[in-house]
CSV table of C-alpha atoms in Angstrom, one decimal:
chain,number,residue,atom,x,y,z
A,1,UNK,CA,6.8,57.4,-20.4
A,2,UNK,CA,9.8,58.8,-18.2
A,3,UNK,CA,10.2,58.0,-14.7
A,4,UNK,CA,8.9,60.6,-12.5
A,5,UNK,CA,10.5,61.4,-9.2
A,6,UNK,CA,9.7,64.0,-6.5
A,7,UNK,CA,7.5,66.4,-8.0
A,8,UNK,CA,5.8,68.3,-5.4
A,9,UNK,CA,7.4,71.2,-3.6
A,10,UNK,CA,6.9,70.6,-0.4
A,11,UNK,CA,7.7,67.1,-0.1
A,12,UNK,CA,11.3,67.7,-1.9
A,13,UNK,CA,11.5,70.8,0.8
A,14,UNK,CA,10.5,68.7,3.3
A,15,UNK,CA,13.2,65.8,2.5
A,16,UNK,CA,15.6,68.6,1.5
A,17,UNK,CA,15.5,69.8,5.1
A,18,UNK,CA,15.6,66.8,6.9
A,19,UNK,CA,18.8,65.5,5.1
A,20,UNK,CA,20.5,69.0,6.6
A,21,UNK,CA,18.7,68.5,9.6
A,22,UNK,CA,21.7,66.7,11.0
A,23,UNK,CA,22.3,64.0,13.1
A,24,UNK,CA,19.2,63.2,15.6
A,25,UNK,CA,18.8,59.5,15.8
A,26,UNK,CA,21.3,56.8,16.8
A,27,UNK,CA,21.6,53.7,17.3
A,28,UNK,CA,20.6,53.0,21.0
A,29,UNK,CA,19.7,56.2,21.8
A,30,UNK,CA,17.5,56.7,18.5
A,31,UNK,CA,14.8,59.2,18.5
A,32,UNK,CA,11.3,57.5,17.4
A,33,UNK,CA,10.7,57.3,14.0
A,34,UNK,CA,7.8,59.7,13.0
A,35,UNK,CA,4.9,58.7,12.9
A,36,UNK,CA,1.8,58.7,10.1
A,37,UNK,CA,3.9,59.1,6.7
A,38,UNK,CA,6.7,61.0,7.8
A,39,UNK,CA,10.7,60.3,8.0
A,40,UNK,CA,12.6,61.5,10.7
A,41,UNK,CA,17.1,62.1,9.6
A,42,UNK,CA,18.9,59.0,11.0
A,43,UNK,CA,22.6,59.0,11.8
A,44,UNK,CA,25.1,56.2,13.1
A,45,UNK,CA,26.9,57.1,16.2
A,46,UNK,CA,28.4,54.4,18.6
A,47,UNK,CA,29.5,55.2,22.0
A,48,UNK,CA,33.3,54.1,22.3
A,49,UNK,CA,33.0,51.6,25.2
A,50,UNK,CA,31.2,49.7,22.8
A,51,UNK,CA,34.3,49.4,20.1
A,52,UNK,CA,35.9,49.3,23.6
A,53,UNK,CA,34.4,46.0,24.2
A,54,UNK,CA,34.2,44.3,20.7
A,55,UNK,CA,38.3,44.5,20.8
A,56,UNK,CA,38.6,42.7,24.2
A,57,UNK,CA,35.9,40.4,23.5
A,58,UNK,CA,37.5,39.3,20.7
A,59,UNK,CA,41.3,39.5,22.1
A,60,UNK,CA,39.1,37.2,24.4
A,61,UNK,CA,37.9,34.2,22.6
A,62,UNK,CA,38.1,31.0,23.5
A,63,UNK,CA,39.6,28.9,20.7
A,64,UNK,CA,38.4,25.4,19.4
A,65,UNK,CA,40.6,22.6,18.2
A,66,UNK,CA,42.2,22.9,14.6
A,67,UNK,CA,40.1,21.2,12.1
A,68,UNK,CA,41.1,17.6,11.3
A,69,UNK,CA,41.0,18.0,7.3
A,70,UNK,CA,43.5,19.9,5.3
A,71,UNK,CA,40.4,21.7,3.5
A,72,UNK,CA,37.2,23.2,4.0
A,73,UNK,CA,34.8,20.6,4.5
A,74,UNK,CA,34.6,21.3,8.4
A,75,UNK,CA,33.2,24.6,7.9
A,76,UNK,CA,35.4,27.9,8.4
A,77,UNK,CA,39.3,27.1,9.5
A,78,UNK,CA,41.1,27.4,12.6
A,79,UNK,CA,44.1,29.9,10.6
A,80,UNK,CA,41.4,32.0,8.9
A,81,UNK,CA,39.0,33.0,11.3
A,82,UNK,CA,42.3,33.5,14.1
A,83,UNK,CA,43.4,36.0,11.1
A,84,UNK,CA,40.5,37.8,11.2
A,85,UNK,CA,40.3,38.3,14.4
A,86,UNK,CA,43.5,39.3,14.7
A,87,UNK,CA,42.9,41.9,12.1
A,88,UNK,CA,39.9,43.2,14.1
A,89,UNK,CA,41.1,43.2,17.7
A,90,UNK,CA,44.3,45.6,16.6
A,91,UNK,CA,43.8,47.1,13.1
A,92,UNK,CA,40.6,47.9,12.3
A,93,UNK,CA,39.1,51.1,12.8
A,94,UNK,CA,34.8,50.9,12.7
A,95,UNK,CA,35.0,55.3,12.2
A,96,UNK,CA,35.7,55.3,9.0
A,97,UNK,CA,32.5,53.1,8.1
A,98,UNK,CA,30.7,55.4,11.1
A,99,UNK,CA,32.3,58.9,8.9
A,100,UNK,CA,31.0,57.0,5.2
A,101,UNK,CA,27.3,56.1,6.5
A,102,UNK,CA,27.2,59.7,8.1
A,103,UNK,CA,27.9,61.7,4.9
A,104,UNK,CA,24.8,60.0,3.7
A,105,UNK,CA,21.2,61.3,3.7
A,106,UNK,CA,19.3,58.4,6.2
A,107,UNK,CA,16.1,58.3,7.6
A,108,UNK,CA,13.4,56.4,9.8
A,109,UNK,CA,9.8,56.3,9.0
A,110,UNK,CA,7.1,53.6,10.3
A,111,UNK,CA,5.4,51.4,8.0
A,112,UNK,CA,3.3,48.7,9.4
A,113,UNK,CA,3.9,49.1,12.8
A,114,UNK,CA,7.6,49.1,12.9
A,115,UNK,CA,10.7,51.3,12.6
A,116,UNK,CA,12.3,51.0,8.6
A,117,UNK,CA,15.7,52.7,7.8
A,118,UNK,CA,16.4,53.8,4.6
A,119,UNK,CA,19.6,55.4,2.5
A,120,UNK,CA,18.2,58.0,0.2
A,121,UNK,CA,20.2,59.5,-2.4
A,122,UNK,CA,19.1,61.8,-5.4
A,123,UNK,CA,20.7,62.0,-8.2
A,124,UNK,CA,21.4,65.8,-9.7
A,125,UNK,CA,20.1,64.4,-13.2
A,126,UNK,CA,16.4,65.7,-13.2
A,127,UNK,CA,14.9,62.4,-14.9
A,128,UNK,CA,16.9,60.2,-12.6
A,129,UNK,CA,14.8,56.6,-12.5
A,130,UNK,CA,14.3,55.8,-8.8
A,131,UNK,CA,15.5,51.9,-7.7
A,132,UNK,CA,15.0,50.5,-4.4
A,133,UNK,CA,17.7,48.1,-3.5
A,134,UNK,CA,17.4,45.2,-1.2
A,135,UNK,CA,20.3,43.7,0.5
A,136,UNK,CA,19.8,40.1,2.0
A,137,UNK,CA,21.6,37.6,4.4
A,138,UNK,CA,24.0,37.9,5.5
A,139,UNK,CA,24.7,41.5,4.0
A,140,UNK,CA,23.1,45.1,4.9
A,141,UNK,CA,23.0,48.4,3.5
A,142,UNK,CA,27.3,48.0,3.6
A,143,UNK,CA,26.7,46.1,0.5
A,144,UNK,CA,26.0,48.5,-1.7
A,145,UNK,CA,27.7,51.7,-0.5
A,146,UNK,CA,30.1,51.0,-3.6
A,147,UNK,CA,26.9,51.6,-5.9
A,148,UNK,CA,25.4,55.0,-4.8
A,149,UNK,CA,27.8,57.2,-6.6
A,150,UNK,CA,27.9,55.6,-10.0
A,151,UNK,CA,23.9,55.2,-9.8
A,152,UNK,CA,23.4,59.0,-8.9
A,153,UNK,CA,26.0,60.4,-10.7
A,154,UNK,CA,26.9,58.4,-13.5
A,155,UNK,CA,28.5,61.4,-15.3
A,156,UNK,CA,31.4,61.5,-13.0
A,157,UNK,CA,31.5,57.7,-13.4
A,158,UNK,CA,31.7,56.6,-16.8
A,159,UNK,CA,28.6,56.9,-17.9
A,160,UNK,CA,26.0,59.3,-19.2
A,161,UNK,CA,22.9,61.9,-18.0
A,162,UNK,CA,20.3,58.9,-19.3
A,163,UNK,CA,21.7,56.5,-16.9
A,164,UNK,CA,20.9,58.3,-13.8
A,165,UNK,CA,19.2,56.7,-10.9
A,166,UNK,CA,17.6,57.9,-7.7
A,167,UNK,CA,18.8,55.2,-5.1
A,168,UNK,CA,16.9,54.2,-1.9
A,169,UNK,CA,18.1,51.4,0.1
A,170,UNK,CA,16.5,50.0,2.9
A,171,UNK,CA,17.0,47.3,5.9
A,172,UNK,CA,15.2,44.7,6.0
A,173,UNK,CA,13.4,44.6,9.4
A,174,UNK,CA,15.3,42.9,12.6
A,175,UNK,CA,18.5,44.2,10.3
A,176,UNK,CA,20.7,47.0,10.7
A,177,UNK,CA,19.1,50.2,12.0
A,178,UNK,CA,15.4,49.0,11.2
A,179,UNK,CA,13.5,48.1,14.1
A,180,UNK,CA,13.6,44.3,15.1
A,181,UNK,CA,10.0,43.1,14.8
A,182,UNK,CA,8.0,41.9,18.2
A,183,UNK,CA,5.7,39.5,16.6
A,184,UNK,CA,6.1,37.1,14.2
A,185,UNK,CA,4.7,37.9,9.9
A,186,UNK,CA,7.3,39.8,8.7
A,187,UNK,CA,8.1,37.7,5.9
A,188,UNK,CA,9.0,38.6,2.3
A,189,UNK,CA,5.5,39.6,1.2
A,190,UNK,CA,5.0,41.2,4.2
A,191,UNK,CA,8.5,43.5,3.5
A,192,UNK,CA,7.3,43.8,-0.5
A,193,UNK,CA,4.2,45.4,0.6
A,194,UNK,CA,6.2,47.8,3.0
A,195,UNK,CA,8.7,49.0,-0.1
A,196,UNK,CA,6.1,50.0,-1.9
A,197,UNK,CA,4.8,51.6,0.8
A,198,UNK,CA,7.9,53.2,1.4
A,199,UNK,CA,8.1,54.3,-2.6
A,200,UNK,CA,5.2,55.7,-2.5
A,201,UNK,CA,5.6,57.3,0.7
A,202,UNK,CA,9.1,59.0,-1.1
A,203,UNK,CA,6.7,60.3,-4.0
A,204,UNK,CA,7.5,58.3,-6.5
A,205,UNK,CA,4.7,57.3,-8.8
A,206,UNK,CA,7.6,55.0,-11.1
A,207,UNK,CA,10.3,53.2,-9.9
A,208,UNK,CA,12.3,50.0,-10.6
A,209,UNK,CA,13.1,47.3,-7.8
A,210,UNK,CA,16.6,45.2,-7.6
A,211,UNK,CA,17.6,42.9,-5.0
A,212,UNK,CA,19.7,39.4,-4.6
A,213,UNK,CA,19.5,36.7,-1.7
A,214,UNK,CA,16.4,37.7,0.1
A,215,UNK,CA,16.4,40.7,-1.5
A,216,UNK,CA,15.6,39.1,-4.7
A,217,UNK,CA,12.7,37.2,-2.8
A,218,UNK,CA,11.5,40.6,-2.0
A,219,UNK,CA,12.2,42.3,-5.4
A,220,UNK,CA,10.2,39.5,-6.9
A,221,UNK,CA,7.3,39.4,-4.7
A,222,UNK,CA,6.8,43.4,-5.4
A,223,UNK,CA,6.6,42.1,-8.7
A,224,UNK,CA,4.2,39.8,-8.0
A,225,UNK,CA,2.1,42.6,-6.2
A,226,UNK,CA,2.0,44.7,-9.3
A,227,UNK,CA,1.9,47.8,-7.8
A,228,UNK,CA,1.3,50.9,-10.0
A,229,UNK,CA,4.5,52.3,-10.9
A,230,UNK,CA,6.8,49.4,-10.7
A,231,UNK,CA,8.2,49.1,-14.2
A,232,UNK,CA,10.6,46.3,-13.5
A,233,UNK,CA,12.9,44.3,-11.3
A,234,UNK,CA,16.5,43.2,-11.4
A,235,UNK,CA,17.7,40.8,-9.5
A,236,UNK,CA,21.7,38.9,-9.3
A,237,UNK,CA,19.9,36.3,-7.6
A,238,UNK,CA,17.2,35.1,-9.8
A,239,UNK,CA,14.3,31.9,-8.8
A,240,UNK,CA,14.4,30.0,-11.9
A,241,UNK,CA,15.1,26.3,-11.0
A,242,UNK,CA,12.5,24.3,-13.5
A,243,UNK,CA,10.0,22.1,-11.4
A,244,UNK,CA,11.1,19.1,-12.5
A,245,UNK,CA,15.1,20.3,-12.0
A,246,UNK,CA,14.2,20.6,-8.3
A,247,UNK,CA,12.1,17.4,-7.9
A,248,UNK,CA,15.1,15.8,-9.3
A,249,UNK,CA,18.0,17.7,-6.9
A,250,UNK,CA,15.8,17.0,-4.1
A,251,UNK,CA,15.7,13.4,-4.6
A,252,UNK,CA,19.4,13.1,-4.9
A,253,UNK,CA,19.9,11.4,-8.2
A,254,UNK,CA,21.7,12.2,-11.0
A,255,UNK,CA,21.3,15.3,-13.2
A,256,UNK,CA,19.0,14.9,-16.5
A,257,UNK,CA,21.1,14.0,-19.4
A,258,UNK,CA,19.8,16.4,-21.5
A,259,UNK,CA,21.4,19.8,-19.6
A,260,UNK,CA,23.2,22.0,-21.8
A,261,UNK,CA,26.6,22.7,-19.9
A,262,UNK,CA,24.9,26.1,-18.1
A,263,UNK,CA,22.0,24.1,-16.6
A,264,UNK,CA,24.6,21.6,-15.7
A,265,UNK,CA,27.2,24.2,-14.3
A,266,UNK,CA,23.6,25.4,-12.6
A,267,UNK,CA,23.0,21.3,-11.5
A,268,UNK,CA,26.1,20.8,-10.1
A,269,UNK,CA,26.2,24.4,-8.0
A,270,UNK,CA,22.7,23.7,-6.3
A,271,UNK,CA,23.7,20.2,-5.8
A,272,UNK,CA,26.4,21.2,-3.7
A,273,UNK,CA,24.9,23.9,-1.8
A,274,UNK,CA,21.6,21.8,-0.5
A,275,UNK,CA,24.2,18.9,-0.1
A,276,UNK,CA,27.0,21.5,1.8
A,277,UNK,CA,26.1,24.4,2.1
A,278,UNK,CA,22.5,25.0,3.7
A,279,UNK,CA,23.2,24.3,7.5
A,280,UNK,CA,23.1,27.9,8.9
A,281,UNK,CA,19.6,28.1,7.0
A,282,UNK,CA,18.0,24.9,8.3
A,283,UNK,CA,19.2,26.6,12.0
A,284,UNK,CA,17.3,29.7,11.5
A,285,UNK,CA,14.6,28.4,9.9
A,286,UNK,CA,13.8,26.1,12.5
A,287,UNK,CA,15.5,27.7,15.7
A,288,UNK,CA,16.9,31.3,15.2
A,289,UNK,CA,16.1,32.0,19.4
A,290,UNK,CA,18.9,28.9,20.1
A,291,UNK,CA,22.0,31.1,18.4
A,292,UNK,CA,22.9,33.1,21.7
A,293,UNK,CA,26.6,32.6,21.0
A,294,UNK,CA,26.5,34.3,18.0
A,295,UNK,CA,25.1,37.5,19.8
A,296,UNK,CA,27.5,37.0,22.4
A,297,UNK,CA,30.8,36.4,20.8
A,298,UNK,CA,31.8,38.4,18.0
A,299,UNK,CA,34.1,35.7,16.2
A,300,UNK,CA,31.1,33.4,16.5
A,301,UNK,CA,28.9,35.7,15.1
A,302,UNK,CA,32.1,36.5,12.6
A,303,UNK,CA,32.3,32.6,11.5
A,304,UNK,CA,28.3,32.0,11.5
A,305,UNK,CA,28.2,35.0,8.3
A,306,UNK,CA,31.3,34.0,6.6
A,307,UNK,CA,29.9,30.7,6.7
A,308,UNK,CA,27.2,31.3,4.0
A,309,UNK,CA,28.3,29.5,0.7
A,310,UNK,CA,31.8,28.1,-0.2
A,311,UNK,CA,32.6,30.5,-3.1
A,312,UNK,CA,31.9,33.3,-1.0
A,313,UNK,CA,33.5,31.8,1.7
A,314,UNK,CA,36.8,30.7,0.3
A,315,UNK,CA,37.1,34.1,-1.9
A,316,UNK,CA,36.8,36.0,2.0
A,317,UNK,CA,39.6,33.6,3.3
A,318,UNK,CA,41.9,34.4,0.3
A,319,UNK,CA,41.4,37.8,1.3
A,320,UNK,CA,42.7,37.1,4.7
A,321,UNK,CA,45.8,35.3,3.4
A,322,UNK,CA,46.3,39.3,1.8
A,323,UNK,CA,45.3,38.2,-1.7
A,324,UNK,CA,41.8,40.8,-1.9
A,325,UNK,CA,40.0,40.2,-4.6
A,326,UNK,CA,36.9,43.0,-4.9
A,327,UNK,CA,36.7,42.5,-1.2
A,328,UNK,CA,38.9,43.7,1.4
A,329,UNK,CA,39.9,42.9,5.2
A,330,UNK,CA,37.9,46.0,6.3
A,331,UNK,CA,35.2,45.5,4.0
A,332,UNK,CA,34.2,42.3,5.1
A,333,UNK,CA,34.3,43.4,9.3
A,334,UNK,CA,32.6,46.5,8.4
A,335,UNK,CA,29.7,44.5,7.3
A,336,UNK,CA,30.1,41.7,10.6
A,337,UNK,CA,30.7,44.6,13.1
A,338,UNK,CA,27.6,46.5,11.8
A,339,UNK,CA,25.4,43.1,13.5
A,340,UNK,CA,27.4,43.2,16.1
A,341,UNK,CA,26.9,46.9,17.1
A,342,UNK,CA,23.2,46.7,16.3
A,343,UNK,CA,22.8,43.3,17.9
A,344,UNK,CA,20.7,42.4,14.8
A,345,UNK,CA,22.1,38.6,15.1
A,346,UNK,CA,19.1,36.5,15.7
A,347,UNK,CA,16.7,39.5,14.8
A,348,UNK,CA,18.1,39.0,11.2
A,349,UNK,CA,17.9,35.1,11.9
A,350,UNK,CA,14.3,35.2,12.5
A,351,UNK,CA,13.1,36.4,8.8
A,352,UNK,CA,14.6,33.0,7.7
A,353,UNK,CA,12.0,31.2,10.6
A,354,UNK,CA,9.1,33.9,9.5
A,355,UNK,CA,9.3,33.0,5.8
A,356,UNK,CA,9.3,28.6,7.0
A,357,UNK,CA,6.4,29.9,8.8
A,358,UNK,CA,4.6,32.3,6.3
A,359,UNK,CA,5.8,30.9,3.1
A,360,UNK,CA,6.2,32.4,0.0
A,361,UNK,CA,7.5,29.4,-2.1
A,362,UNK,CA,10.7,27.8,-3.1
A,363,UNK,CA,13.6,30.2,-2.7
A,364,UNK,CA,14.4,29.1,-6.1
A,365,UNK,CA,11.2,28.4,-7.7
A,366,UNK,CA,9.9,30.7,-10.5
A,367,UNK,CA,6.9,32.5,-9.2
A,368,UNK,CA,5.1,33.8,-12.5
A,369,UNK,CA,5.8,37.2,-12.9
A,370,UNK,CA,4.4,39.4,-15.8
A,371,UNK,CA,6.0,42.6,-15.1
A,372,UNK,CA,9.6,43.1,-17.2
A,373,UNK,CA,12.5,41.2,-15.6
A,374,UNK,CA,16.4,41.6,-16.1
A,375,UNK,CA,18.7,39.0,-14.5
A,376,UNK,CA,22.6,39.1,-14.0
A,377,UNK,CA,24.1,35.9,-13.5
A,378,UNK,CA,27.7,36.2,-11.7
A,379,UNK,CA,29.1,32.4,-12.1
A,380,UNK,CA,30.1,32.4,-8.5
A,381,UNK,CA,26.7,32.3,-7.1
A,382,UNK,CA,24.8,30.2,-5.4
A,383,UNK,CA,24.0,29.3,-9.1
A,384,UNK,CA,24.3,31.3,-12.1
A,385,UNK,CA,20.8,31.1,-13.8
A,386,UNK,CA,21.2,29.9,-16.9
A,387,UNK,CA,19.6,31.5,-19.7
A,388,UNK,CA,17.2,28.9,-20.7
A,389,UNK,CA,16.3,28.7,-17.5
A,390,UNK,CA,15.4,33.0,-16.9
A,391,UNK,CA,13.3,32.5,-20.4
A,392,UNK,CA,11.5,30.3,-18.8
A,393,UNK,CA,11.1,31.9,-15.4
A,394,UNK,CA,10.4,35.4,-16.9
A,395,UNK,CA,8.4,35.7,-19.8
A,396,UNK,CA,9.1,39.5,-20.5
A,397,UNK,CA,12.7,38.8,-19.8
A,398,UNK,CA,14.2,42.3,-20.8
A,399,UNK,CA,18.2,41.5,-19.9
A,400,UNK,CA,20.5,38.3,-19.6
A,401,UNK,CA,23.9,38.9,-19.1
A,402,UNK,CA,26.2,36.2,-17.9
A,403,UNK,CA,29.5,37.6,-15.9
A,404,UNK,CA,32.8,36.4,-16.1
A,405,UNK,CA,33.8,37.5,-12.3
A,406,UNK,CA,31.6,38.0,-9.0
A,407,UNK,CA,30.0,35.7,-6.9
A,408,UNK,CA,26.8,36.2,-4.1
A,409,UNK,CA,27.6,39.9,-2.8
A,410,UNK,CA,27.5,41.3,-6.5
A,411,UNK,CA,27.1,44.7,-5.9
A,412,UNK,CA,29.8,44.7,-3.1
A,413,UNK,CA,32.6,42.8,-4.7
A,414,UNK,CA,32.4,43.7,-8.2
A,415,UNK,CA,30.6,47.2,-8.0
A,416,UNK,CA,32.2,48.8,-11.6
A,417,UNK,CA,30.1,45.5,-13.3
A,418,UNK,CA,27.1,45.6,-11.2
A,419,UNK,CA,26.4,49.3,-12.1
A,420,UNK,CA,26.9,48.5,-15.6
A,421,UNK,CA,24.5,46.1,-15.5
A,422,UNK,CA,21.8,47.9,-13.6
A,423,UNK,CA,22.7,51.1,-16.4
A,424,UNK,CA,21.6,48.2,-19.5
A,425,UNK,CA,19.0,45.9,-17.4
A,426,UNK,CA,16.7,49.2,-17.3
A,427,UNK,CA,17.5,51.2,-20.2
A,428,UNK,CA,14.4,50.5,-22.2
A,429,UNK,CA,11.9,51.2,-19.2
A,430,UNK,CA,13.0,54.7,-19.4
A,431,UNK,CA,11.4,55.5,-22.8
């Protein structure tokens, strides 16, 4: 059966308007978002003595000691992070990002009590297949901005009529321009619940959910919901770690002999991140309100996000030492000034503490789905899923494609590959 997007009238009048409607909400100042099932038009505007501010806060920081290793092992280097800052206190410019998320159509609503922004783009293709895309931590909606085009119009980008999507992209709560939650709950199956709230809410009777980092923990709990009309999920992030794989990494001994040379590429890359790489996670999952020098220093809220995983990390620092690769200087302090203008550090720390305290499982465990799942596995990761591994995860495993390039912020750093794969991962749902 084809997807079915807006059908009635008045709704697409009423959405039609609104995205003409102009700019009425902004951050700070940002009108209420309407209430019952209704969207109020949402655009960024930042008052000048706030850029003001960023720049002398960061020509202001206060600098540590030089690391006492001649590699990375410390966490995030003296030269890097100075270069950055550098970069932001004299040459970056935050209105071009403010111009880019004006020119698209953005809304509030309220689900469940609290504020949710959304990006909502419509294709001009009338069968268009809407996909809500979930960003995770620590990204935003800035991570896929280099998407929305391809996905809508994928005749002016390579591809055909058939491959059209109708793109909705929300932040998470306590990130970005979504209200910051009160009370503790909002975990991932709390946020599931509220996408397909806001799906419905949009008119869409089928759809198709993507999402990586704890958007994929949210893509796959929607699956796990099986609401009517979700036909499938994708996720560049995908919870397939075997049982006994994990009882085996968590004990610290040595990998099974029997991997294949994925699962032990997959061994080795999991090894390293619970051995290195989870810090930042075990501090917001067991004390989020103690990181108030993150929300008051920008270049420790700077090194706290490019601290996240070393690939990512050390593929950010090559950019900074002017060799960009799919990332760029701007890029990456659009996405860190966005927390820092919407003060969304420990807010956005706080869904790490809400899912330790309302679990949902294992970040990588499989979880059971039935529904029809694709997975792209970009080799630099957290871990690239093997395929043995997906098969086993996902019984209606509908797409496996292993990448040569890309690494955690898929859709962000390699955007030409990541549309291709959502184009393929969700071509037979449309029939």
């Amino acid at each position: 059966m084809p997807p079915i997007s807006l059908s009635s009238p008045t709704r697409r009048e009423l959405l039609a308007a609104t995205a003409a409607a102009g700019a009425i909400g902004m951050l700070g100042t940002r009108s209420a978002a309407a209430k019952g099932d209704g969207f109020n038009p949402f655009s960024v505007s930042f008052p000048e003595e706030q850029l003001v501010d960023l720049r002398r806060r960061v020509a202001a920081t206060r600098w540590p000691d030089q690391e006492t290793v001649a590699d990375d092992t410390q966490g995030v280097r003296l030269s890097t992070i100075q270069k950055l800052a550098k970069h932001w206190a004299t040459d970056y410019d935050w209105q071009k990002m403010q111009v880019r998320l004006s020119a698209l159509p953005q809304f509030i609503t309220e689900i469940d009590g609290l504020d949710i922004h959304f990006i909502h783009v419509r294709s001009k293709h009338q069968n268009a297949l809407p996909v809500i895309i979930t960003h995770g931590w620590p990204g935003s909606i800035i991570e896929q901005l280099k998407i929305i085009e391809p996905l809508t119009d994928p005749t002016a980008h390579g591809g055909s009529e058939a491959d059209a999507f109708d793109v909705v992209i929300p932040s998470l709560p306590g990130y970005g321009f979504s209200g910051k939650p009160t009370a503790p709950g909002w975990n991932p199956v709390r946020i599931a619940r509220a996408w397909v709230t806001l799906m419905q809410r949009l008119g869409y009777t089928k759809f198709v959910a993507q999402g990586g980092d704890w958007g994929n923990a949210v893509t796959e709990l929607m699956a796990l919901q099986e609401p009517p009309g979700l036909l499938a999920i994708h996720t560049n992030m995908a919870a397939t770690v075997p049982a006994d794989i994990a009882k085996a990494l968590a004990s610290g001994g040595p990998p099974p002999a029997s991997l294949s040379p994925d699962e032990k590429r997959a061994w080795d890359q999991l090894a390293d991140f619970y051995k290195n790489g989870l810090g930042y996670a075990i501090e917001m999952n067991n004390r989020p309100q103690t990181l108030y020098g993150i929300v008051d220093s920008p270049v420790g809220l700077a090194a706290w996000m490019l601290d996240h995983d070393i690939r990512s990390y050390q593929m950010i620092a090559r950019v900074f030492d002017d060799k960009p690769e799919g990332l760029t200087k701007d890029d990456i302090l659009d996405n860190v000034t966005l927390y820092w203008l919407t003060n969304t550090a420990i807010s956005s720390a706080r869904l790490y503490w809400d899912n330790a305290h309302f679990p949902t499982g294992g970040f990588f465990d499989p979880r059971g789905i039935k529904i029809p799942v694709a997975v792209s596995a970009f080799p630099d990761e957290i871990y690239a899923a093997p395929k043995s591994w997906a098969e086993q995860a996902y019984p209606k495993l509908i797409h496996y494609n292993k990448l040569d390039k890309g690494g955690h912020f898929a859709a962000w750093e390699q955007p030409a590959a990541f549309t291709a794969e959502l184009r393929t991962a969700f071509r037979s749902v449309r029939q």
